[in-house]
Structures are given as C-alpha cells and as structure tokens.
Amino acid sequence: MNIEAIASRFKIKIMGLKPLRGVYLAYTNKGPKIIKKSKKEPEKLLYIHGLKEYMYKRGFHNLDRFLISDQGLPFVIDEGNIYIMEDFISGRESSFLNPYDRSAAMRTLAELHIYGQGYIPPTGAAERNDIGKWEKSYLRKINDLAEIKETIKKKKHKDEFDKMFLEDVDFFMEMAWRAYDTLRESRYKVLCKAAESLKPICHHDYTYHNIIISKEGQINIIDFDYSCHELPSYDIAAVIQRVMRRFSFNIDIAMDMLMDYDRVRPITDDELMLILSLSEFPQRFWRVTDRYYSGKTQWSKKKFIKKYYEVVDDKAFMLDFVNNLRNIIT
C-alpha cells in the first residue's frame, strides 16, 4: 500500500503519517485527515457518503465527511483494496459516566435524526433499510434460543456454558416473548407505513467512542458505517441500554436521557412503546449464546463465560427497569 499515492488520488499531499487504531492519521497540506482501508462495498460507501452530505447540506456539520477522489468518488481502489479519507475530528471520546456528556449525546442524537430524515440515497448506492423488520428479527432470535435449548438438553455431556444456559434460557425467552407482545400491541406497523414517506435514518452504532467532544465543547459524530433507514426509536433504545448497563438499570437516568432527547425532537407515545419493546428484548443474551454455539466468534471459553455472566448478572435489574418504564409510559 502506497499511502502517498492513495492520498494523491484525493488531491492531498501528505506531510507526515502516524498509525492510529488500525487507521492512519495523516498530516496534510489540507489539515489532519484519516486514511483507512474499508471493508465496505462501493455501493455501501456511496450510501454513507450520500447521507453525510445530505445532513451536512441541511446544517448538521459536526461529522466526519469523506474526501472526494479524482474520479469524483468517496473512495479509491488500489491493488483491489478500497481506501477512504475522512476529516480528522479532534477531541476526546465522550463518557457515558459523565452526565454532561450523556445529555449532550442525547440532544445531538435528536439533531442527527432531524437532519437525516428524508434522505434518498444516490443512484448506485446500496439499499440499507431496516424499517419493518423487527417482528421477523424477534421471532428468528426466539427460535434460535429454542433450538439451542433443545439441542443442549439432548447432549449427554454438558459443559459449563451449557449448564448455565439451561438455567437462564427460560427467563430470557419469556422476556423475548414479552417484547414481541409489546411490539405487536404497539403502532409499529403504522409508524413503519409513515416512514415510507418520512424516510427516517439511524446511526446504528451510537456509542461513546463515536461521539467526539472538542475542546470547545462541540459534539461531533463519527463512524456512520452501520447507518441505515430505520425508526429513530432504535437508536434511542440502543444508547439508553448501553448506559443502563453502567448504572444497574437506573430508571431515573434513563428518563433524564429521554427528556434530553425530547427537548430537541419530541418523542411520541408510540415511539416510547417501541423503546419499551426494544428494552424488553434480551438482545445481549441472544448475541452471546449465538456467538458461542454458532462458532462465529473465536473467543476463549473463559471469555465467553465472562461475557455471559455480564449479561445474566443484570437479570433482576433489567426486569425492574422494564417494569418501571412500562408503569411510567403507560
């Protein structure tokens, strides 16, 4: 890989280079930039680039825009590999332990949803649309847990993970069915129908290390790799769940986060029911067991058990949280 040659395709001259977390921080004649190899197909990069530019033109400037190559594309292909260059966003990663950072993150998420709504991908871009897929996703994951349970019950020699799984799976399957019932009783399908014309988007990986705070206190959002058309409730529920794991599912903190978001983009009662459903669904339990039994993730058994305990140790807190949330919003 010839970094200088790749940079020249973006009409950039490199003055200095430093490896940084699997990418390169380049000091250039146009300021600091990030150069990295991308695993995304060109069609997906066109979707992401189009979304960033759509939001930027509408006034959401605090994001990591792609640079454009000499071919007018947000990437270059060199020796069969795809490379991108982005603006380097200087600052510190946010901390979800910090109430100021949490509040700012929620307000900025609301702005992101406002400025991203209505995005129509450019010609040639991938179709990245998750709207309307929750019911099938829930049922598929419930079926996964049921099949794993039956398989493990038939095993003559059960390992430590098998025994733990059998002890806990019924609780989490009940939570999954509860989430499914909440979704079925909600106005999910109505919101999805409305989304056909509204075209809402989600960041889909809205977490602390993708929220960069400058010295001046500006909130910047980076890494739109998983962005797609989706109901905003997904992002809201996901970031709240990430924070809840750090605070034993403290309902007061969750409500503060919802209110911070609501001050910028009001949350409807219908959206609150979707947030409740997503909070009820045991996504983390399904994920760690699926990774273990499918062999998709090459972790040691010790690490799998550690990850498993991190999930099941929250059982009581999780149940109290969703019960409290339901009582508040219904």
Short mmCIF file of C-alpha atoms in Angstrom, two decimals, residues 80-294:
data_model
loop_
_atom_site.label_atom_id
_atom_site.label_comp_id
_atom_site.label_asym_id
_atom_site.label_seq_id
_atom_site.Cartn_x
_atom_site.Cartn_y
_atom_site.Cartn_z
CA GLY A 80 -8.00 -4.48 -5.32
CA ASN A 81 -8.49 -2.76 -1.96
CA ILE A 82 -10.80 0.14 -1.18
CA TYR A 83 -9.48 3.17 0.69
CA ILE A 84 -11.24 6.20 2.08
CA MET A 85 -10.10 9.52 3.52
CA GLU A 86 -12.09 11.42 6.11
CA ASP A 87 -11.77 14.63 8.05
CA PHE A 88 -10.00 14.00 11.35
CA ILE A 89 -12.20 15.07 14.25
CA SER A 90 -10.03 16.27 17.13
CA GLY A 91 -11.27 15.88 20.69
CA ARG A 92 -11.96 13.34 23.41
CA GLU A 93 -14.31 10.39 23.38
CA SER A 94 -17.49 11.02 25.32
CA SER A 95 -18.06 9.27 28.63
CA PHE A 96 -21.48 7.86 29.43
CA LEU A 97 -20.50 8.11 33.11
CA ASN A 98 -20.49 11.89 32.73
CA PRO A 99 -23.98 13.45 33.00
CA TYR A 100 -22.95 16.40 30.78
CA ASP A 101 -21.76 14.04 28.05
CA ARG A 102 -24.92 11.92 28.26
CA SER A 103 -27.15 14.95 27.97
CA ALA A 104 -25.18 16.39 25.06
CA ALA A 105 -25.14 13.00 23.32
CA MET A 106 -28.92 12.68 23.51
CA ARG A 107 -29.54 16.20 22.24
CA THR A 108 -27.13 15.62 19.35
CA LEU A 109 -28.78 12.29 18.53
CA ALA A 110 -32.09 14.11 18.22
CA GLU A 111 -30.46 16.61 15.84
CA LEU A 112 -28.97 13.77 13.82
CA HIS A 113 -32.42 12.23 13.40
CA ILE A 114 -33.93 15.57 12.39
CA TYR A 115 -31.27 16.41 9.81
CA GLY A 116 -31.10 12.86 8.43
CA GLN A 117 -34.82 12.42 7.86
CA GLY A 118 -35.84 12.48 4.23
CA TYR A 119 -32.57 11.11 2.86
CA ILE A 120 -32.84 9.49 -0.57
CA PRO A 121 -29.68 7.54 -1.50
CA PRO A 122 -27.96 8.49 -4.76
CA THR A 123 -28.10 6.33 -7.86
CA GLY A 124 -25.84 3.31 -7.44
CA ALA A 125 -25.94 3.33 -3.65
CA ALA A 126 -26.87 0.24 -1.66
CA GLU A 127 -30.36 -0.19 -0.24
CA ARG A 128 -29.88 -0.03 3.54
CA ASN A 129 -33.36 -0.14 5.00
CA ASP A 130 -34.23 -1.93 8.27
CA ILE A 131 -37.71 -0.44 8.64
CA GLY A 132 -40.39 -3.03 9.30
CA LYS A 133 -38.06 -5.91 10.16
CA TRP A 134 -38.37 -6.09 13.95
CA GLU A 135 -41.10 -8.73 14.18
CA LYS A 136 -39.25 -11.20 11.97
CA SER A 137 -36.00 -10.45 13.78
CA TYR A 138 -37.58 -11.12 17.18
CA LEU A 139 -39.12 -14.39 16.04
CA ARG A 140 -35.90 -15.58 14.40
CA LYS A 141 -33.91 -14.97 17.59
CA ILE A 142 -36.56 -16.58 19.79
CA ASN A 143 -36.43 -19.61 17.51
CA ASP A 144 -32.63 -19.64 17.76
CA LEU A 145 -32.83 -19.81 21.56
CA ALA A 146 -35.48 -22.54 21.43
CA GLU A 147 -33.42 -24.66 19.04
CA ILE A 148 -30.26 -24.23 21.12
CA LYS A 149 -32.21 -25.23 24.23
CA GLU A 150 -33.48 -28.44 22.65
CA THR A 151 -30.02 -29.30 21.31
CA ILE A 152 -28.35 -28.78 24.68
CA LYS A 153 -30.99 -30.79 26.55
CA LYS A 154 -30.15 -33.79 24.34
CA LYS A 155 -26.40 -33.59 24.97
CA LYS A 156 -25.10 -36.36 27.21
CA HIS A 157 -22.07 -34.39 28.35
CA LYS A 158 -22.85 -30.77 29.06
CA ASP A 159 -20.08 -28.26 29.58
CA GLU A 160 -20.17 -25.31 31.99
CA PHE A 161 -21.69 -22.95 29.42
CA ASP A 162 -24.41 -25.49 28.55
CA LYS A 163 -25.46 -25.78 32.20
CA MET A 164 -25.56 -22.02 32.70
CA PHE A 165 -27.57 -21.57 29.52
CA LEU A 166 -30.21 -24.10 30.59
CA GLU A 167 -30.56 -22.35 33.94
CA ASP A 168 -31.26 -18.97 32.37
CA VAL A 169 -32.78 -19.51 28.94
CA ASP A 170 -36.42 -19.73 30.07
CA PHE A 171 -36.25 -16.33 31.77
CA PHE A 172 -34.80 -14.68 28.68
CA MET A 173 -37.21 -16.41 26.32
CA GLU A 174 -40.08 -15.10 28.43
CA MET A 175 -38.60 -11.60 28.13
CA ALA A 176 -38.30 -12.07 24.37
CA TRP A 177 -41.95 -13.07 24.03
CA ARG A 178 -42.91 -10.15 26.26
CA ALA A 179 -41.01 -7.80 23.92
CA TYR A 180 -42.74 -9.37 20.93
CA ASP A 181 -46.17 -8.90 22.53
CA THR A 182 -45.37 -5.26 23.30
CA LEU A 183 -44.34 -4.74 19.70
CA ARG A 184 -47.49 -6.41 18.37
CA GLU A 185 -49.66 -4.26 20.63
CA SER A 186 -47.87 -1.08 19.58
CA ARG A 187 -48.43 1.04 16.47
CA TYR A 188 -45.21 -0.27 14.95
CA LYS A 189 -46.77 -1.07 11.58
CA VAL A 190 -48.39 2.37 11.42
CA LEU A 191 -45.04 4.05 12.13
CA CYS A 192 -43.34 1.89 9.50
CA LYS A 193 -46.00 2.87 6.96
CA ALA A 194 -45.46 6.55 7.75
CA ALA A 195 -41.71 6.03 7.45
CA GLU A 196 -42.10 5.16 3.76
CA SER A 197 -42.55 8.86 3.04
CA LEU A 198 -40.69 10.35 6.03
CA LYS A 199 -37.55 8.28 5.37
CA PRO A 200 -36.03 8.40 8.88
CA ILE A 201 -32.42 7.31 9.42
CA CYS A 202 -30.41 5.86 12.30
CA HIS A 203 -26.71 5.97 13.07
CA HIS A 204 -26.99 2.35 14.31
CA ASP A 205 -23.75 2.46 16.32
CA TYR A 206 -24.34 5.47 18.52
CA THR A 207 -21.92 4.81 21.37
CA TYR A 208 -19.35 6.72 23.41
CA HIS A 209 -16.34 6.22 21.10
CA ASN A 210 -18.28 7.54 18.11
CA ILE A 211 -19.19 10.74 19.96
CA ILE A 212 -16.20 13.11 19.99
CA ILE A 213 -16.22 16.26 22.09
CA SER A 214 -13.89 19.09 21.06
CA LYS A 215 -12.02 21.40 23.44
CA GLU A 216 -14.70 23.99 22.76
CA GLY A 217 -17.42 21.52 23.78
CA GLN A 218 -18.77 20.81 20.29
CA ILE A 219 -20.29 17.35 19.89
CA ASN A 220 -19.13 15.53 16.76
CA ILE A 221 -20.44 12.21 15.45
CA ILE A 222 -18.18 9.81 13.56
CA ASP A 223 -18.30 6.32 12.01
CA PHE A 224 -21.54 6.09 10.07
CA ASP A 225 -20.58 2.61 8.79
CA TYR A 226 -23.80 1.00 10.08
CA SER A 227 -26.16 3.87 9.28
CA CYS A 228 -29.39 2.95 7.55
CA HIS A 229 -33.02 3.89 7.15
CA GLU A 230 -34.66 2.90 10.42
CA LEU A 231 -37.09 4.24 13.02
CA PRO A 232 -35.34 6.65 15.45
CA SER A 233 -36.58 4.57 18.39
CA TYR A 234 -33.86 2.05 17.57
CA ASP A 235 -31.00 4.49 18.23
CA ILE A 236 -32.70 5.90 21.33
CA ALA A 237 -33.27 2.48 22.91
CA ALA A 238 -29.80 1.23 21.98
CA VAL A 239 -27.91 4.13 23.57
CA ILE A 240 -30.06 4.01 26.71
CA GLN A 241 -29.37 0.29 27.08
CA ARG A 242 -25.63 0.92 26.75
CA VAL A 243 -25.80 3.47 29.54
CA MET A 244 -28.08 1.36 31.74
CA ARG A 245 -25.50 -1.43 31.92
CA ARG A 246 -23.15 1.02 33.64
CA PHE A 247 -25.75 2.16 36.19
CA SER A 248 -27.55 -1.04 37.21
CA PHE A 249 -30.50 -0.03 35.01
CA ASN A 250 -31.26 3.18 36.90
CA ILE A 251 -34.67 4.32 35.61
CA ASP A 252 -34.08 7.94 36.66
CA ILE A 253 -31.04 8.23 34.41
CA ALA A 254 -32.98 6.67 31.54
CA MET A 255 -35.80 9.18 31.96
CA ASP A 256 -33.30 12.06 32.04
CA MET A 257 -31.87 10.81 28.74
CA LEU A 258 -35.32 10.59 27.18
CA MET A 259 -36.13 14.11 28.32
CA ASP A 260 -32.84 15.47 26.91
CA TYR A 261 -33.69 13.97 23.52
CA ASP A 262 -37.30 15.10 23.76
CA ARG A 263 -36.27 18.75 24.24
CA VAL A 264 -34.88 18.75 20.71
CA ARG A 265 -37.09 16.22 18.93
CA PRO A 266 -40.29 15.33 20.83
CA ILE A 267 -40.77 11.60 21.43
CA THR A 268 -44.30 10.38 20.77
CA ASP A 269 -46.17 7.86 22.92
CA ASP A 270 -45.98 5.42 20.01
CA GLU A 271 -42.19 5.73 19.94
CA LEU A 272 -41.99 5.19 23.70
CA MET A 273 -43.75 1.83 23.28
CA LEU A 274 -41.16 0.81 20.71
CA ILE A 275 -38.36 1.84 23.07
CA LEU A 276 -40.01 -0.30 25.77
CA SER A 277 -40.20 -3.29 23.43
CA LEU A 278 -36.54 -3.00 22.47
CA SER A 279 -35.61 -2.65 26.13
CA GLU A 280 -37.52 -5.83 26.97
CA PHE A 281 -35.90 -7.90 24.24
CA PRO A 282 -32.83 -9.83 25.56
CA GLN A 283 -30.55 -8.93 22.66
CA ARG A 284 -27.32 -9.34 24.64
CA PHE A 285 -28.30 -12.82 25.89
CA TRP A 286 -29.19 -13.95 22.39
CA ARG A 287 -25.96 -12.50 20.98
CA VAL A 288 -23.54 -14.13 23.43
CA THR A 289 -25.24 -17.54 23.18
CA ASP A 290 -25.49 -17.34 19.39
CA ARG A 291 -21.80 -16.46 19.15
CA TYR A 292 -20.87 -19.35 21.43
CA TYR A 293 -22.93 -22.08 19.77
CA SER A 294 -22.53 -20.92 16.17
#
